[in-house]
PDB file of C-alpha atoms and ligand atoms in Angstrom:
ATOM      1  CA  MET A   1      -0.065   0.104   0.082  1.00 58.00           C
ATOM      2  CA  ILE A   2       2.900   2.446   1.191  1.00 70.00           C
ATOM      3  CA  ASP A   3       4.656   1.217  -2.218  1.00 92.00           C
ATOM      4  CA  LEU A   4       1.991   1.985  -4.518  1.00 95.00           C
ATOM      5  CA  GLU A   5       1.171   5.012  -2.745  1.00 96.00           C
ATOM      6  CA  LYS A   6       4.480   6.166  -3.420  1.00 96.00           C
ATOM      7  CA  ARG A   7       4.897   5.413  -7.019  1.00 97.00           C
ATOM      8  CA  CYS A   8       1.328   7.100  -7.848  1.00 97.00           C
ATOM      9  CA  ALA A   9       2.631   9.946  -6.221  1.00 97.00           C
ATOM     10  CA  GLU A  10       5.952   9.903  -8.044  1.00 97.00           C
ATOM     11  CA  ILE A  11       3.789   9.305 -11.133  1.00 98.00           C
ATOM     12  CA  ARG A  12       1.642  12.299 -10.668  1.00 98.00           C
ATOM     13  CA  SER A  13       4.513  14.794 -10.341  1.00 98.00           C
ATOM     14  CA  ARG A  14       6.193  13.550 -13.266  1.00 98.00           C
ATOM     15  CA  ILE A  15       2.777  13.822 -15.165  1.00 98.00           C
ATOM     16  CA  ASP A  16       2.562  17.375 -13.865  1.00 98.00           C
ATOM     17  CA  LYS A  17       6.188  18.319 -14.858  1.00 98.00           C
ATOM     18  CA  ALA A  18       5.915  16.697 -18.370  1.00 98.00           C
ATOM     19  CA  ALA A  19       2.588  18.951 -18.565  1.00 98.00           C
ATOM     20  CA  ARG A  20       4.199  21.781 -17.621  1.00 98.00           C
ATOM     21  CA  LYS A  21       7.179  21.427 -19.858  1.00 98.00           C
ATOM     22  CA  ALA A  22       5.012  20.943 -22.494  1.00 98.00           C
ATOM     23  CA  GLY A  23       3.301  24.178 -21.692  1.00 98.00           C
ATOM     24  CA  ARG A  24      -0.112  22.096 -20.886  1.00 98.00           C
ATOM     25  CA  ASN A  25      -2.658  21.962 -17.892  1.00 98.00           C
ATOM     26  CA  PRO A  26      -1.859  18.506 -16.277  1.00 97.00           C
ATOM     27  CA  GLU A  27      -5.505  18.455 -15.494  1.00 97.00           C
ATOM     28  CA  GLY A  28      -6.219  17.323 -19.068  1.00 97.00           C
ATOM     29  CA  ILE A  29      -4.336  14.553 -18.945  1.00 98.00           C
ATOM     30  CA  GLU A  30      -6.429  10.842 -17.180  1.00 98.00           C
ATOM     31  CA  LEU A  31      -3.967   8.552 -15.355  1.00 98.00           C
ATOM     32  CA  MET A  32      -5.231   5.020 -16.417  1.00 98.00           C
ATOM     33  CA  ALA A  33      -4.387   2.072 -14.087  1.00 98.00           C
ATOM     34  CA  VAL A  34      -3.735  -0.669 -16.518  1.00 98.00           C
ATOM     35  CA  THR A  35      -4.643  -3.953 -14.277  1.00 98.00           C
ATOM     36  CA  LYS A  36      -4.240  -7.089 -16.540  1.00 97.00           C
ATOM     37  CA  THR A  37      -2.722  -9.658 -14.619  1.00 96.00           C
ATOM     38  CA  ARG A  38      -3.448  -7.737 -11.341  1.00 96.00           C
ATOM     39  CA  GLU A  39      -5.729  -9.211  -9.089  1.00 95.00           C
ATOM     40  CA  LEU A  40      -8.693  -7.632  -7.145  1.00 96.00           C
ATOM     41  CA  PRO A  41      -6.649  -6.700  -3.705  1.00 95.00           C
ATOM     42  CA  GLU A  42      -4.313  -4.874  -6.016  1.00 96.00           C
ATOM     43  CA  LEU A  43      -6.948  -2.970  -7.553  1.00 97.00           C
ATOM     44  CA  ILE A  44      -8.894  -2.025  -4.343  1.00 97.00           C
ATOM     45  CA  GLU A  45      -5.645  -0.621  -3.277  1.00 97.00           C
ATOM     46  CA  ALA A  46      -5.272   1.531  -6.221  1.00 97.00           C
ATOM     47  CA  TRP A  47      -8.389   2.838  -5.800  1.00 98.00           C
ATOM     48  CA  GLU A  48      -7.459   3.216  -1.951  1.00 96.00           C
ATOM     49  CA  VAL A  49      -4.632   5.530  -3.293  1.00 96.00           C
ATOM     50  CA  GLY A  50      -7.200   7.674  -5.421  1.00 97.00           C
ATOM     51  CA  LEU A  51      -7.197   5.719  -8.627  1.00 98.00           C
ATOM     52  CA  ARG A  52     -10.619   5.798 -10.589  1.00 98.00           C
ATOM     53  CA  LEU A  53      -9.964   4.865 -13.673  1.00 98.00           C
ATOM     54  CA  PHE A  54      -9.177   1.276 -14.871  1.00 98.00           C
ATOM     55  CA  GLY A  55      -7.784  -0.414 -18.010  1.00 98.00           C
ATOM     56  CA  GLU A  56      -8.142  -3.731 -18.732  1.00 98.00           C
ATOM     57  CA  ASN A  57      -7.178  -5.965 -21.703  1.00 98.00           C
ATOM     58  CA  ARG A  58      -9.075  -9.042 -22.061  1.00 98.00           C
ATOM     59  CA  VAL A  59     -12.942  -9.391 -21.500  1.00 98.00           C
ATOM     60  CA  GLN A  60     -13.359 -12.391 -19.212  1.00 98.00           C
ATOM     61  CA  GLU A  61     -10.367 -11.254 -16.854  1.00 98.00           C
ATOM     62  CA  ALA A  62     -11.935  -7.921 -16.550  1.00 98.00           C
ATOM     63  CA  ALA A  63     -15.553  -9.532 -16.276  1.00 98.00           C
ATOM     64  CA  ARG A  64     -14.215 -11.597 -13.545  1.00 97.00           C
ATOM     65  CA  LYS A  65     -12.672  -8.959 -11.508  1.00 97.00           C
ATOM     66  CA  ILE A  66     -15.618  -6.396 -12.425  1.00 97.00           C
ATOM     67  CA  ALA A  67     -18.173  -8.965 -10.705  1.00 96.00           C
ATOM     68  CA  SER A  68     -16.465  -9.143  -7.503  1.00 96.00           C
ATOM     69  CA  TRP A  69     -15.662  -5.165  -7.437  1.00 97.00           C
ATOM     70  CA  PRO A  70     -17.525  -3.255  -4.509  1.00 94.00           C
ATOM     71  CA  ALA A  71     -19.915  -1.183  -5.723  1.00 90.00           C
ATOM     72  CA  GLU A  72     -19.652   1.574  -2.808  1.00 95.00           C
ATOM     73  CA  ARG A  73     -16.184   2.242  -5.013  1.00 97.00           C
ATOM     74  CA  ARG A  74     -16.943   4.367  -7.701  1.00 97.00           C
ATOM     75  CA  ALA A  75     -14.723   3.392 -10.526  1.00 97.00           C
ATOM     76  CA  GLN A  76     -14.703   3.458 -14.509  1.00 98.00           C
ATOM     77  CA  TRP A  77     -13.455   0.498 -16.898  1.00 98.00           C
ATOM     78  CA  ARG A  78     -12.503   0.919 -20.420  1.00 98.00           C
ATOM     79  CA  LEU A  79     -11.392  -1.913 -22.518  1.00 98.00           C
ATOM     80  CA  ILE A  80      -7.809  -0.977 -24.134  1.00 98.00           C
ATOM     81  CA  GLY A  81      -7.108  -4.463 -25.753  1.00 98.00           C
ATOM     82  CA  ASN A  82      -8.196  -6.340 -28.861  1.00 97.00           C
ATOM     83  CA  LEU A  83     -12.005  -7.200 -28.562  1.00 97.00           C
ATOM     84  CA  GLN A  84     -13.057 -10.635 -30.388  1.00 97.00           C
ATOM     85  CA  ARG A  85     -16.410 -10.105 -32.219  1.00 96.00           C
ATOM     86  CA  ASN A  86     -18.112 -12.570 -29.834  1.00 96.00           C
ATOM     87  CA  LYS A  87     -17.346 -10.800 -27.147  1.00 98.00           C
ATOM     88  CA  ALA A  88     -19.185  -7.362 -28.186  1.00 98.00           C
ATOM     89  CA  ARG A  89     -22.260  -7.979 -26.180  1.00 98.00           C
ATOM     90  CA  LYS A  90     -20.143  -8.728 -23.052  1.00 98.00           C
ATOM     91  CA  ALA A  91     -17.826  -5.720 -23.393  1.00 98.00           C
ATOM     92  CA  LEU A  92     -20.581  -3.581 -23.588  1.00 98.00           C
ATOM     93  CA  GLU A  93     -21.982  -4.619 -20.656  1.00 97.00           C
ATOM     94  CA  LEU A  94     -18.780  -4.004 -18.601  1.00 98.00           C
ATOM     95  CA  PHE A  95     -16.973  -1.026 -19.747  1.00 98.00           C
ATOM     96  CA  SER A  96     -17.697   2.347 -20.262  1.00 98.00           C
ATOM     97  CA  ARG A  97     -15.475   2.963 -23.169  1.00 98.00           C
ATOM     98  CA  ILE A  98     -14.154   0.839 -25.911  1.00 98.00           C
ATOM     99  CA  ASP A  99     -10.801   2.293 -26.690  1.00 98.00           C
ATOM    100  CA  SER A 100      -9.401  -0.218 -29.077  1.00 98.00           C
ATOM    101  CA  LEU A 101     -11.891  -0.237 -31.856  1.00 98.00           C
ATOM    102  CA  ASP A 102     -10.102  -1.058 -34.693  1.00 98.00           C
ATOM    103  CA  ARG A 103     -12.105  -2.998 -37.757  1.00 98.00           C
ATOM    104  CA  LEU A 104     -15.581  -1.937 -39.116  1.00 98.00           C
ATOM    105  CA  GLU A 105     -16.951  -5.053 -38.703  1.00 98.00           C
ATOM    106  CA  LEU A 106     -16.282  -4.579 -35.006  1.00 98.00           C
ATOM    107  CA  ALA A 107     -18.132  -1.228 -34.886  1.00 98.00           C
ATOM    108  CA  PHE A 108     -21.261  -2.918 -36.734  1.00 98.00           C
ATOM    109  CA  ASP A 109     -21.370  -5.625 -33.750  1.00 98.00           C
ATOM    110  CA  LEU A 110     -21.057  -2.756 -31.100  1.00 98.00           C
ATOM    111  CA  GLN A 111     -23.918  -1.029 -33.126  1.00 98.00           C
ATOM    112  CA  ARG A 112     -26.122  -4.258 -33.420  1.00 98.00           C
ATOM    113  CA  VAL A 113     -26.055  -4.548 -29.667  1.00 98.00           C
ATOM    114  CA  LEU A 114     -26.457  -0.905 -28.805  1.00 98.00           C
ATOM    115  CA  SER A 115     -29.251  -0.403 -31.026  1.00 98.00           C
ATOM    116  CA  GLU A 116     -31.422  -2.772 -28.870  1.00 98.00           C
ATOM    117  CA  THR A 117     -31.419  -0.728 -26.198  1.00 96.00           C
ATOM    118  CA  ASN A 118     -30.852   2.681 -27.931  1.00 95.00           C
ATOM    119  CA  ARG A 119     -27.513   2.987 -25.532  1.00 97.00           C
ATOM    120  CA  LYS A 120     -24.772   5.497 -26.879  1.00 98.00           C
ATOM    121  CA  ILE A 121     -21.042   4.642 -25.943  1.00 98.00           C
ATOM    122  CA  ASP A 122     -18.002   6.425 -26.319  1.00 98.00           C
ATOM    123  CA  VAL A 123     -15.469   4.649 -28.650  1.00 98.00           C
ATOM    124  CA  LEU A 124     -11.380   5.438 -29.218  1.00 98.00           C
ATOM    125  CA  ILE A 125      -9.875   4.462 -32.765  1.00 98.00           C
ATOM    126  CA  GLU A 126      -6.853   2.500 -32.004  1.00 98.00           C
ATOM    127  CA  VAL A 127      -4.211   3.314 -34.866  1.00 98.00           C
ATOM    128  CA  ASN A 128      -1.342   1.220 -35.424  1.00 98.00           C
ATOM    129  CA  THR A 129       1.323   3.996 -35.658  1.00 97.00           C
ATOM    130  CA  SER A 130       4.713   2.387 -35.151  1.00 95.00           C
ATOM    131  CA  GLY A 131       3.753  -0.246 -38.537  1.00 93.00           C
ATOM    132  CA  GLU A 132       4.894  -3.180 -35.847  1.00 93.00           C
ATOM    133  CA  PRO A 133       3.111  -6.343 -37.308  1.00 91.00           C
ATOM    134  CA  SER A 134       2.391  -7.691 -33.837  1.00 90.00           C
ATOM    135  CA  LYS A 135       0.403  -4.561 -32.796  1.00 93.00           C
ATOM    136  CA  HIS A 136      -3.390  -4.173 -33.051  1.00 95.00           C
ATOM    137  CA  GLY A 137      -4.872  -0.916 -34.931  1.00 98.00           C
ATOM    138  CA  ILE A 138      -5.970   0.037 -37.716  1.00 98.00           C
ATOM    139  CA  ALA A 139      -2.914   1.018 -40.361  1.00 98.00           C
ATOM    140  CA  PRO A 140      -2.849   4.881 -40.437  1.00 98.00           C
ATOM    141  CA  ASN A 141      -3.987   5.055 -44.111  1.00 97.00           C
ATOM    142  CA  GLY A 142      -7.142   2.717 -43.091  1.00 98.00           C
ATOM    143  CA  LEU A 143      -8.036   5.590 -40.607  1.00 98.00           C
ATOM    144  CA  GLU A 144     -10.476   7.484 -43.131  1.00 98.00           C
ATOM    145  CA  GLU A 145     -12.192   4.691 -44.329  1.00 98.00           C
ATOM    146  CA  LEU A 146     -13.057   3.157 -41.060  1.00 98.00           C
ATOM    147  CA  LEU A 147     -14.134   6.507 -39.635  1.00 98.00           C
ATOM    148  CA  GLU A 148     -16.551   7.224 -42.485  1.00 98.00           C
ATOM    149  CA  GLY A 149     -18.177   3.717 -41.962  1.00 98.00           C
ATOM    150  CA  VAL A 150     -18.842   4.113 -38.286  1.00 98.00           C
ATOM    151  CA  LEU A 151     -19.799   7.634 -39.169  1.00 98.00           C
ATOM    152  CA  GLN A 152     -22.533   6.562 -41.744  1.00 98.00           C
ATOM    153  CA  ARG A 153     -23.763   3.146 -40.108  1.00 98.00           C
ATOM    154  CA  CYS A 154     -22.908   3.381 -36.431  1.00 98.00           C
ATOM    155  CA  PRO A 155     -25.016   6.466 -34.859  1.00 98.00           C
ATOM    156  CA  ASN A 156     -24.701   4.801 -31.257  1.00 98.00           C
ATOM    157  CA  LEU A 157     -20.696   4.952 -31.235  1.00 98.00           C
ATOM    158  CA  THR A 158     -19.444   8.376 -30.657  1.00 98.00           C
ATOM    159  CA  VAL A 159     -15.965   8.389 -31.796  1.00 98.00           C
ATOM    160  CA  ARG A 160     -13.788  10.702 -29.188  1.00 98.00           C
ATOM    161  CA  GLY A 161     -10.362  10.312 -30.203  1.00 98.00           C
ATOM    162  CA  LEU A 162      -7.630   7.658 -31.318  1.00 98.00           C
ATOM    163  CA  MET A 163      -5.446   5.395 -29.446  1.00 98.00           C
ATOM    164  CA  THR A 164      -1.972   4.069 -30.107  1.00 98.00           C
ATOM    165  CA  LEU A 165       0.959   2.256 -28.443  1.00 98.00           C
ATOM    166  CA  GLY A 166       4.324   3.525 -29.214  1.00 97.00           C
ATOM    167  CA  PRO A 167       6.855   1.315 -30.870  1.00 96.00           C
ATOM    168  CA  LEU A 168       8.745  -1.018 -28.358  1.00 91.00           C
ATOM    169  CA  ASN A 169      12.483  -0.458 -27.381  1.00 88.00           C
ATOM    170  CA  ALA A 170      12.808   2.244 -29.757  1.00 93.00           C
ATOM    171  CA  ASP A 171      14.661   5.308 -29.155  1.00 96.00           C
ATOM    172  CA  PRO A 172      13.038   8.465 -27.606  1.00 97.00           C
ATOM    173  CA  GLY A 173      12.684  10.256 -31.325  1.00 97.00           C
ATOM    174  CA  GLU A 174      10.966   7.233 -32.902  1.00 97.00           C
ATOM    175  CA  VAL A 175       8.724   6.803 -30.072  1.00 98.00           C
ATOM    176  CA  ALA A 176       7.743  10.756 -30.448  1.00 98.00           C
ATOM    177  CA  ALA A 177       7.378  10.264 -34.079  1.00 98.00           C
ATOM    178  CA  SER A 178       4.562   7.249 -33.418  1.00 98.00           C
ATOM    179  CA  PHE A 179       2.784   9.890 -31.072  1.00 98.00           C
ATOM    180  CA  SER A 180       3.281  12.526 -33.257  1.00 98.00           C
ATOM    181  CA  LEU A 181       1.787  10.739 -36.297  1.00 98.00           C
ATOM    182  CA  LEU A 182      -1.397   9.816 -33.828  1.00 98.00           C
ATOM    183  CA  ARG A 183      -1.511  13.509 -33.247  1.00 98.00           C
ATOM    184  CA  GLU A 184      -1.101  14.524 -36.986  1.00 98.00           C
ATOM    185  CA  LEU A 185      -4.042  11.611 -37.854  1.00 98.00           C
ATOM    186  CA  ARG A 186      -6.373  13.263 -35.216  1.00 98.00           C
ATOM    187  CA  ASP A 187      -5.925  16.742 -36.614  1.00 98.00           C
ATOM    188  CA  ARG A 188      -6.461  16.020 -40.249  1.00 98.00           C
ATOM    189  CA  VAL A 189      -9.525  13.341 -39.889  1.00 98.00           C
ATOM    190  CA  SER A 190     -11.240  15.614 -37.118  1.00 97.00           C
ATOM    191  CA  LYS A 191     -10.895  18.842 -40.117  1.00 97.00           C
ATOM    192  CA  GLU A 192     -11.726  16.423 -42.678  1.00 97.00           C
ATOM    193  CA  PHE A 193     -15.373  15.017 -40.819  1.00 97.00           C
ATOM    194  CA  GLY A 194     -15.916  18.084 -38.731  1.00 96.00           C
ATOM    195  CA  LEU A 195     -15.670  16.199 -35.571  1.00 95.00           C
ATOM    196  CA  GLU A 196     -14.369  17.284 -32.188  1.00 95.00           C
ATOM    197  CA  MET A 197     -12.126  13.926 -31.408  1.00 98.00           C
ATOM    198  CA  PRO A 198     -10.288  15.676 -27.964  1.00 98.00           C
ATOM    199  CA  GLU A 199      -8.869  12.444 -26.954  1.00 98.00           C
ATOM    200  CA  LEU A 200      -5.455  11.126 -27.417  1.00 98.00           C
ATOM    201  CA  SER A 201      -4.646   8.242 -25.469  1.00 98.00           C
ATOM    202  CA  MET A 202      -0.996   7.335 -25.473  1.00 98.00           C
ATOM    203  CA  GLY A 203       1.963   6.555 -23.714  1.00 98.00           C
ATOM    204  CA  MET A 204       2.711   3.662 -21.006  1.00 98.00           C
ATOM    205  CA  SER A 205       5.252   3.048 -18.101  1.00 98.00           C
ATOM    206  CA  ASP A 206       8.490   3.458 -20.449  1.00 97.00           C
ATOM    207  CA  ASP A 207       7.408   6.544 -22.624  1.00 98.00           C
ATOM    208  CA  PHE A 208       4.294   8.589 -21.143  1.00 98.00           C
ATOM    209  CA  GLU A 209       6.485  11.852 -20.711  1.00 98.00           C
ATOM    210  CA  ILE A 210       7.013  11.972 -24.545  1.00 98.00           C
ATOM    211  CA  ALA A 211       3.300  10.845 -25.178  1.00 98.00           C
ATOM    212  CA  ILE A 212       2.566  13.944 -22.859  1.00 98.00           C
ATOM    213  CA  GLU A 213       4.727  16.420 -24.802  1.00 98.00           C
ATOM    214  CA  GLN A 214       3.174  15.290 -27.994  1.00 98.00           C
ATOM    215  CA  GLY A 215      -0.260  15.849 -26.958  1.00 98.00           C
ATOM    216  CA  SER A 216      -1.463  12.836 -24.768  1.00 98.00           C
ATOM    217  CA  THR A 217      -4.731  13.305 -22.836  1.00 98.00           C
ATOM    218  CA  CYS A 218      -4.537   9.806 -21.181  1.00 98.00           C
ATOM    219  CA  VAL A 219      -1.435   7.978 -20.302  1.00 98.00           C
ATOM    220  CA  ARG A 220      -2.177   4.047 -19.426  1.00 98.00           C
ATOM    221  CA  LEU A 221       0.311   3.041 -16.834  1.00 98.00           C
ATOM    222  CA  GLY A 222       0.730  -0.851 -15.598  1.00 98.00           C
ATOM    223  CA  ARG A 223       4.245  -1.301 -14.278  1.00 97.00           C
ATOM    224  CA  ALA A 224       5.086   2.091 -13.263  1.00 97.00           C
ATOM    225  CA  LEU A 225       2.166   1.486 -10.722  1.00 97.00           C
ATOM    226  CA  PHE A 226       2.192  -1.804  -9.737  1.00 96.00           C
ATOM    227  CA  GLY A 227       5.579  -3.028 -10.763  1.00 93.00           C
ATOM    228  CA  PRO A 228       6.687  -5.553 -13.190  1.00 92.00           C
ATOM    229  CA  ARG A 229       4.360  -8.122 -14.334  1.00 87.00           C
ATOM    230  CA  GLU A 230       4.747 -11.989 -14.141  1.00 79.00           C
TER     231      GLU A 230
HETATM  232  C1  PLP G   1      -0.412  -3.181 -20.942  1.00 71.81           C
HETATM  233  C2  PLP G   1      -0.776  -1.855 -21.794  1.00 71.81           C
HETATM  234  C3  PLP G   1      -0.624  -1.074 -20.968  1.00 71.81           C
HETATM  235  C4  PLP G   1       0.361  -0.797 -19.984  1.00 71.81           C
HETATM  236  O1  PLP G   1       1.637  -1.109 -20.092  1.00 71.81           O
HETATM  237  P1  PLP G   1       2.867  -0.758 -19.086  1.00 71.81           P
HETATM  238  O2  PLP G   1       3.865  -0.991 -19.821  1.00 71.81           O
HETATM  239  O3  PLP G   1       2.844  -1.863 -18.030  1.00 71.81           O
HETATM  240  O4  PLP G   1       2.643   0.464 -18.647  1.00 71.81           O
HETATM  241  C5  PLP G   1      -0.883   0.273 -22.039  1.00 71.81           C
HETATM  242  N1  PLP G   1      -1.920   0.143 -22.661  1.00 71.81           N
HETATM  243  C6  PLP G   1      -1.704  -1.116 -23.105  1.00 71.81           C
HETATM  244  C7  PLP G   1      -2.928  -1.163 -24.515  1.00 71.81           C
HETATM  245  C8  PLP G   1      -1.331  -2.565 -22.593  1.00 71.81           C
HETATM  246  O5  PLP G   1      -1.694  -3.409 -23.053  1.00 71.81           O
END
């Protein structure tokens, strides 16, 4: 608990410092606790030290934790991992936002379920800005088509912005280039489609300060908060 509290305080001060250095207001940057592989007691500790926004990668894993989550502790859950089409319905039960929409068929599945109750949900489109084949996300040159499809055929999805993962083991210049590409893509498509797309979810434990410099509005931190994963 002490450790998590201390790490959390250190991270918040690094976020503040990076924001100030970039001439930004730190309040415009959300801190998401990425809780994949962590069990409920650790999540509750995270809540106790003030974290309220949780990101999970897998629907099943999240379902198990959210089912036993103490309801009086108010928290927000977002999906940040690849979503299989057959888990769209379950994902909509669990998460308040899907941050990893990366293909039109999945958007149609979400739309179909949402239209049953006329519920709306916010989403981010995940873009593969690094070109690494192991990563999910739409290729930058497919973004316009995906966005157009969502706008035309998925009225119950509201695209709030974009999400990306920086390249692994890259030098800071390459990491910055991948994040600035996301920002440029956002600027371009939001203008083209006349949309407000304020959110840029980018930056993880090893690169969140670079992401803040490049305009991140949500940093997603796992190891920096909880220590190494098994
Ligand atoms: C695991 C993960 C994170 C957090 O990674 P850390 O390096 O532990 O901070 C952030 N975003 C996504 C999509 C992830 O899968």
